[in-house]
mmCIF file of C-alpha atoms in Angstrom:
data_model
loop_
_atom_site.group_PDB
_atom_site.id
_atom_site.type_symbol
_atom_site.label_atom_id
_atom_site.label_comp_id
_atom_site.label_asym_id
_atom_site.label_seq_id
_atom_site.Cartn_x
_atom_site.Cartn_y
_atom_site.Cartn_z
ATOM 1 C CA MET S 1 0.000 0.000 0.000
ATOM 2 C CA ASN S 2 2.773 2.444 0.986
ATOM 3 C CA THR S 3 4.765 1.424 -2.114
ATOM 4 C CA LEU S 4 1.848 2.379 -4.356
ATOM 5 C CA LYS S 5 1.489 5.745 -2.580
ATOM 6 C CA THR S 6 5.213 6.364 -3.106
ATOM 7 C CA VAL S 7 4.894 5.547 -6.815
ATOM 8 C CA PHE S 8 2.005 8.006 -7.162
ATOM 9 C CA SER S 9 3.986 10.660 -5.250
ATOM 10 C CA ILE S 10 7.007 10.206 -7.562
ATOM 11 C CA LEU S 11 4.780 10.370 -10.653
ATOM 12 C CA ALA S 12 3.116 13.566 -9.369
ATOM 13 C CA THR S 13 6.528 15.168 -8.755
ATOM 14 C CA LEU S 14 7.945 14.117 -12.152
ATOM 15 C CA ILE S 15 4.889 15.478 -13.982
ATOM 16 C CA LEU S 16 5.119 18.720 -11.990
ATOM 17 C CA PHE S 17 8.776 19.196 -12.993
ATOM 18 C CA TYR S 18 8.015 18.285 -16.613
ATOM 19 C CA GLY S 19 5.231 20.892 -16.645
ATOM 20 C CA PHE S 20 7.698 23.452 -15.288
ATOM 21 C CA ALA S 21 10.191 22.528 -18.051
ATOM 22 C CA CYS S 22 7.447 22.878 -20.692
ATOM 23 C CA SER S 23 6.511 26.309 -19.303
ATOM 24 C CA ILE S 24 10.130 27.485 -19.620
ATOM 25 C CA ARG S 25 10.287 26.055 -23.154
ATOM 26 C CA ILE S 26 7.135 27.990 -24.123
ATOM 27 C CA ILE S 27 8.552 31.260 -22.755
ATOM 28 C CA PHE S 28 11.847 30.767 -24.632
ATOM 29 C CA SER S 29 9.927 30.027 -27.846
ATOM 30 C CA TRP S 30 8.590 33.600 -27.756
ATOM 31 C CA ILE S 31 12.136 34.971 -28.107
ATOM 32 C CA PRO S 32 13.141 34.847 -31.794
ATOM 33 C CA ASP S 33 16.515 33.251 -32.652
ATOM 34 C CA PHE S 34 17.329 32.501 -28.998
ATOM 35 C CA LYS S 35 19.109 29.147 -28.922
ATOM 36 C CA ASN S 36 21.732 27.565 -26.690
ATOM 37 C CA GLY S 37 22.485 24.162 -25.168
ATOM 38 C CA PHE S 38 19.801 24.543 -22.490
ATOM 39 C CA THR S 39 17.050 25.595 -24.895
ATOM 40 C CA ASN S 40 18.035 22.773 -27.287
ATOM 41 C CA PHE S 41 17.740 20.292 -24.403
ATOM 42 C CA LEU S 42 14.304 21.674 -23.451
ATOM 43 C CA SER S 43 13.267 21.493 -27.089
ATOM 44 C CA LYS S 44 14.184 17.800 -27.309
ATOM 45 C CA ILE S 45 12.261 16.790 -24.184
ATOM 46 C CA CYS S 46 9.268 19.159 -24.428
ATOM 47 C CA ASP S 47 8.540 19.736 -28.131
ATOM 48 C CA PRO S 48 7.187 16.217 -28.888
ATOM 49 C CA TYR S 49 4.581 16.655 -26.127
ATOM 50 C CA LEU S 50 3.722 20.281 -26.971
ATOM 51 C CA ASP S 51 3.620 19.556 -30.725
ATOM 52 C CA PHE S 52 1.104 16.766 -30.105
ATOM 53 C CA PHE S 53 -1.355 19.304 -28.662
ATOM 54 C CA ASP S 54 -0.528 21.801 -31.394
ATOM 55 C CA ARG S 55 -1.515 19.190 -34.008
ATOM 56 C CA HIS S 56 -4.495 17.567 -32.278
ATOM 57 C CA THR S 57 -6.008 20.423 -30.259
ATOM 58 C CA PRO S 58 -5.338 23.534 -32.343
ATOM 59 C CA LEU S 59 -6.762 26.270 -30.141
ATOM 60 C CA TYR S 60 -6.541 29.560 -31.986
ATOM 61 C CA ILE S 61 -8.020 32.925 -31.107
ATOM 62 C CA GLY S 62 -7.354 34.955 -34.234
ATOM 63 C CA GLU S 63 -3.740 34.117 -35.024
ATOM 64 C CA PHE S 64 -2.826 33.376 -31.384
ATOM 65 C CA ASN S 65 -2.219 29.720 -30.600
ATOM 66 C CA PHE S 66 -3.251 28.699 -27.070
ATOM 67 C CA SER S 67 -2.848 24.914 -27.452
ATOM 68 C CA CYS S 68 0.137 25.029 -25.069
ATOM 69 C CA ILE S 69 -2.283 26.005 -22.277
ATOM 70 C CA VAL S 70 -4.241 22.786 -22.874
ATOM 71 C CA ALA S 71 -0.970 20.821 -22.777
ATOM 72 C CA LEU S 72 0.007 22.386 -19.433
ATOM 73 C CA ALA S 73 -3.510 21.888 -18.017
ATOM 74 C CA VAL S 74 -3.388 18.151 -18.829
ATOM 75 C CA LEU S 75 -0.067 17.860 -16.980
ATOM 76 C CA SER S 76 -1.550 19.789 -14.057
ATOM 77 C CA PHE S 77 -4.584 17.449 -14.013
ATOM 78 C CA PHE S 78 -2.458 14.305 -13.772
ATOM 79 C CA SER S 79 -0.051 15.849 -11.270
ATOM 80 C CA ILE S 80 -2.931 16.725 -8.916
ATOM 81 C CA LEU S 81 -4.604 13.350 -9.531
ATOM 82 C CA PHE S 82 -1.453 11.389 -8.660
ATOM 83 C CA PHE S 83 -0.756 13.631 -5.670
ATOM 84 C CA ASN S 84 -4.277 12.965 -4.334
ATOM 85 C CA LEU S 85 -3.772 9.232 -4.888
ATOM 86 C CA SER S 86 -0.458 9.392 -3.010
ATOM 87 C CA VAL S 87 -2.359 10.765 -0.004
ATOM 88 C CA SER S 88 -5.362 8.457 -0.273
ATOM 89 C CA LEU S 89 -5.616 5.595 -2.737
ATOM 90 C CA THR S 90 -9.376 5.972 -2.932
ATOM 91 C CA MET S 91 -10.988 8.870 -4.737
ATOM 92 C CA THR S 92 -14.682 9.639 -4.840
ATOM 93 C CA PHE S 93 -16.627 10.399 -7.997
ATOM 94 C CA ALA S 94 -17.143 13.938 -6.661
ATOM 95 C CA SER S 95 -13.407 14.597 -6.257
ATOM 96 C CA VAL S 96 -12.561 13.250 -9.743
ATOM 97 C CA PHE S 97 -15.424 15.207 -11.322
ATOM 98 C CA ALA S 98 -14.345 18.363 -9.437
ATOM 99 C CA LEU S 99 -10.792 17.860 -10.713
ATOM 100 C CA ILE S 100 -12.014 17.541 -14.316
ATOM 101 C CA VAL S 101 -14.189 20.666 -13.993
ATOM 102 C CA THR S 102 -11.294 22.554 -12.367
ATOM 103 C CA THR S 103 -9.004 21.579 -15.271
ATOM 104 C CA ILE S 104 -11.556 22.801 -17.835
ATOM 105 C CA GLU S 105 -11.941 26.055 -15.886
ATOM 106 C CA HIS S 106 -8.165 26.417 -15.691
ATOM 107 C CA ILE S 107 -7.833 26.092 -19.481
ATOM 108 C CA GLY S 108 -10.556 28.667 -20.150
ATOM 109 C CA SER S 109 -9.460 31.183 -17.520
ATOM 110 C CA SER S 110 -5.775 30.874 -18.532
ATOM 111 C CA ILE S 111 -6.619 31.645 -22.165
ATOM 112 C CA LEU S 112 -8.760 34.581 -21.054
ATOM 113 C CA PHE S 113 -6.061 35.850 -18.664
ATOM 114 C CA TRP S 114 -3.283 35.780 -21.300
ATOM 115 C CA PHE S 115 -5.531 37.377 -23.890
ATOM 116 C CA ILE S 116 -6.270 40.220 -21.445
ATOM 117 C CA ILE S 117 -2.504 40.649 -20.890
ATOM 118 C CA ILE S 118 -1.951 40.778 -24.681
ATOM 119 C CA LEU S 119 -4.621 43.488 -25.015
ATOM 120 C CA ILE S 120 -3.145 45.505 -22.126
ATOM 121 C CA ILE S 121 0.329 45.335 -23.705
ATOM 122 C CA ARG S 122 -1.113 46.527 -27.021
ATOM 123 C CA LEU S 123 -2.969 49.370 -25.292
ATOM 124 C CA VAL S 124 0.210 50.513 -23.508
ATOM 125 C CA ILE S 125 2.122 50.455 -26.813
ATOM 126 C CA LEU S 126 -0.687 52.454 -28.451
ATOM 127 C CA ILE S 127 -0.675 55.056 -25.668
ATOM 128 C CA PHE S 128 3.083 55.626 -25.973
ATOM 129 C CA GLN S 129 3.151 55.404 -29.769
ATOM 130 C CA ARG S 130 3.028 58.803 -31.457
ATOM 131 C CA ASN S 131 1.396 57.581 -34.644
ATOM 132 C CA SER S 132 -0.773 54.518 -34.044
ATOM 133 C CA TYR S 133 -0.816 53.672 -37.754
ATOM 134 C CA ASN S 134 2.925 53.705 -38.459
ATOM 135 C CA GLY S 135 4.148 51.006 -36.120
ATOM 136 C CA SER S 136 6.600 48.224 -36.862
ATOM 137 C CA GLU S 137 5.716 45.287 -39.094
ATOM 138 C CA PHE S 138 5.343 43.163 -35.945
ATOM 139 C CA ILE S 139 2.769 45.609 -34.489
ATOM 140 C CA LYS S 140 0.846 45.637 -37.776
ATOM 141 C CA ARG S 141 0.667 41.827 -37.788
ATOM 142 C CA PHE S 142 -0.274 41.917 -34.099
ATOM 143 C CA ASP S 143 -3.150 44.319 -34.831
ATOM 144 C CA TYR S 144 -4.238 42.246 -37.832
ATOM 145 C CA ALA S 145 -4.689 39.285 -35.477
ATOM 146 C CA LEU S 146 -6.379 41.301 -32.704
ATOM 147 C CA ASN S 147 -8.742 43.543 -34.713
ATOM 148 C CA PRO S 148 -11.479 41.015 -35.609
ATOM 149 C CA ILE S 149 -11.781 39.934 -31.967
ATOM 150 C CA VAL S 150 -11.637 43.296 -30.194
ATOM 151 C CA TYR S 151 -13.982 45.022 -32.637
ATOM 152 C CA ARG S 152 -16.507 42.192 -32.255
ATOM 153 C CA ILE S 153 -16.371 42.550 -28.449
ATOM 154 C CA ALA S 154 -16.595 46.357 -28.573
ATOM 155 C CA ARG S 155 -19.545 46.344 -31.007
ATOM 156 C CA THR S 156 -21.529 44.347 -28.424
ATOM 157 C CA PHE S 157 -21.282 47.297 -26.005
ATOM 158 C CA THR S 158 -21.404 50.210 -28.466
ATOM 159 C CA GLY S 159 -24.489 49.060 -30.347
ATOM 160 C CA GLY S 160 -22.474 48.545 -33.519
ATOM 161 C CA LYS S 161 -21.150 52.118 -33.439
ATOM 162 C CA LEU S 162 -17.527 52.482 -34.595
ATOM 163 C CA VAL S 163 -15.130 53.875 -31.985
ATOM 164 C CA SER S 164 -11.383 54.527 -31.959
ATOM 165 C CA TYR S 165 -8.944 51.634 -31.688
ATOM 166 C CA LYS S 166 -7.873 52.805 -28.219
ATOM 167 C CA ALA S 167 -11.501 52.879 -27.035
ATOM 168 C CA THR S 168 -12.066 49.463 -28.606
ATOM 169 C CA LEU S 169 -9.125 48.020 -26.666
ATOM 170 C CA ILE S 170 -10.292 49.611 -23.393
ATOM 171 C CA ILE S 171 -13.858 48.311 -23.831
ATOM 172 C CA SER S 172 -12.552 44.819 -24.683
ATOM 173 C CA ILE S 173 -10.196 44.752 -21.681
ATOM 174 C CA ILE S 174 -12.951 45.828 -19.255
ATOM 175 C CA ALA S 175 -15.436 43.337 -20.743
ATOM 176 C CA LEU S 176 -12.943 40.451 -20.588
ATOM 177 C CA ILE S 177 -11.887 41.273 -17.009
ATOM 178 C CA ALA S 178 -15.579 41.270 -16.004
ATOM 179 C CA ALA S 179 -16.059 37.936 -17.803
ATOM 180 C CA TYR S 180 -12.975 36.527 -16.046
ATOM 181 C CA ILE S 181 -14.325 37.497 -12.595
ATOM 182 C CA ILE S 182 -17.794 36.097 -13.363
ATOM 183 C CA ILE S 183 -16.286 32.795 -14.582
ATOM 184 C CA GLN S 184 -14.149 32.518 -11.420
ATOM 185 C CA ILE S 185 -17.177 33.092 -9.154
ATOM 186 C CA PHE S 186 -19.322 30.664 -11.155
ATOM 187 C CA PHE S 187 -16.767 27.852 -10.982
ATOM 188 C CA ILE S 188 -16.091 28.376 -7.251
ATOM 189 C CA HIS S 189 -19.800 27.785 -6.568
ATOM 190 C CA LEU S 190 -19.961 24.918 -9.072
ATOM 191 C CA ILE S 191 -17.032 23.099 -7.399
ATOM 192 C CA ARG S 192 -18.677 23.550 -3.986
ATOM 193 C CA LEU S 193 -21.882 22.003 -5.344
ATOM 194 C CA ILE S 194 -19.975 19.098 -6.911
ATOM 195 C CA MET S 195 -18.181 18.356 -3.630
ATOM 196 C CA LEU S 196 -21.606 17.939 -1.966
ATOM 197 C CA ILE S 197 -22.151 14.807 -4.096
ATOM 198 C CA PRO S 198 -22.097 11.974 -1.510
ATOM 199 C CA PHE S 199 -20.174 9.425 -3.617
#
């Protein structure tokens, strides 16, 4: 019995460290032409796993690929599952169901959180940019990916009326922050209800 708990504890720890390695690999992938021995090592051990999710769960919002969040959430799910099994070998239906719901919530809220951060970064760049239409090629591609989403969100609150790009970003950020808070509150209450299941 103790041997099995130890095995589950080791598995939980290994998955946790692998998830950490994948997170570092994702961050380094955002830096163009940044390669060294460490990043090459991370690429060898993490890319096969991350590429699997990129191929089989392509999760795009505009041109932004969020499949890596699903990959990390799956690792988090199994790490928590094995950790719980290392404490108690028996798990109730309620605890497994709550874990699944928590993982789904984590995927959705992580995507929403990072998208809000992207919009805030773009708004800050726009505020400090003298001419909002003569940015770098990277900014133009960035806006090309963002525009369909932010204008769709803003139109919901402006009654279809066209507003400036800065106003569109502000409206979208406020709306998404409100949605993020509502989702968090909803899932907190949902998890509490699930944990009341007696089996």
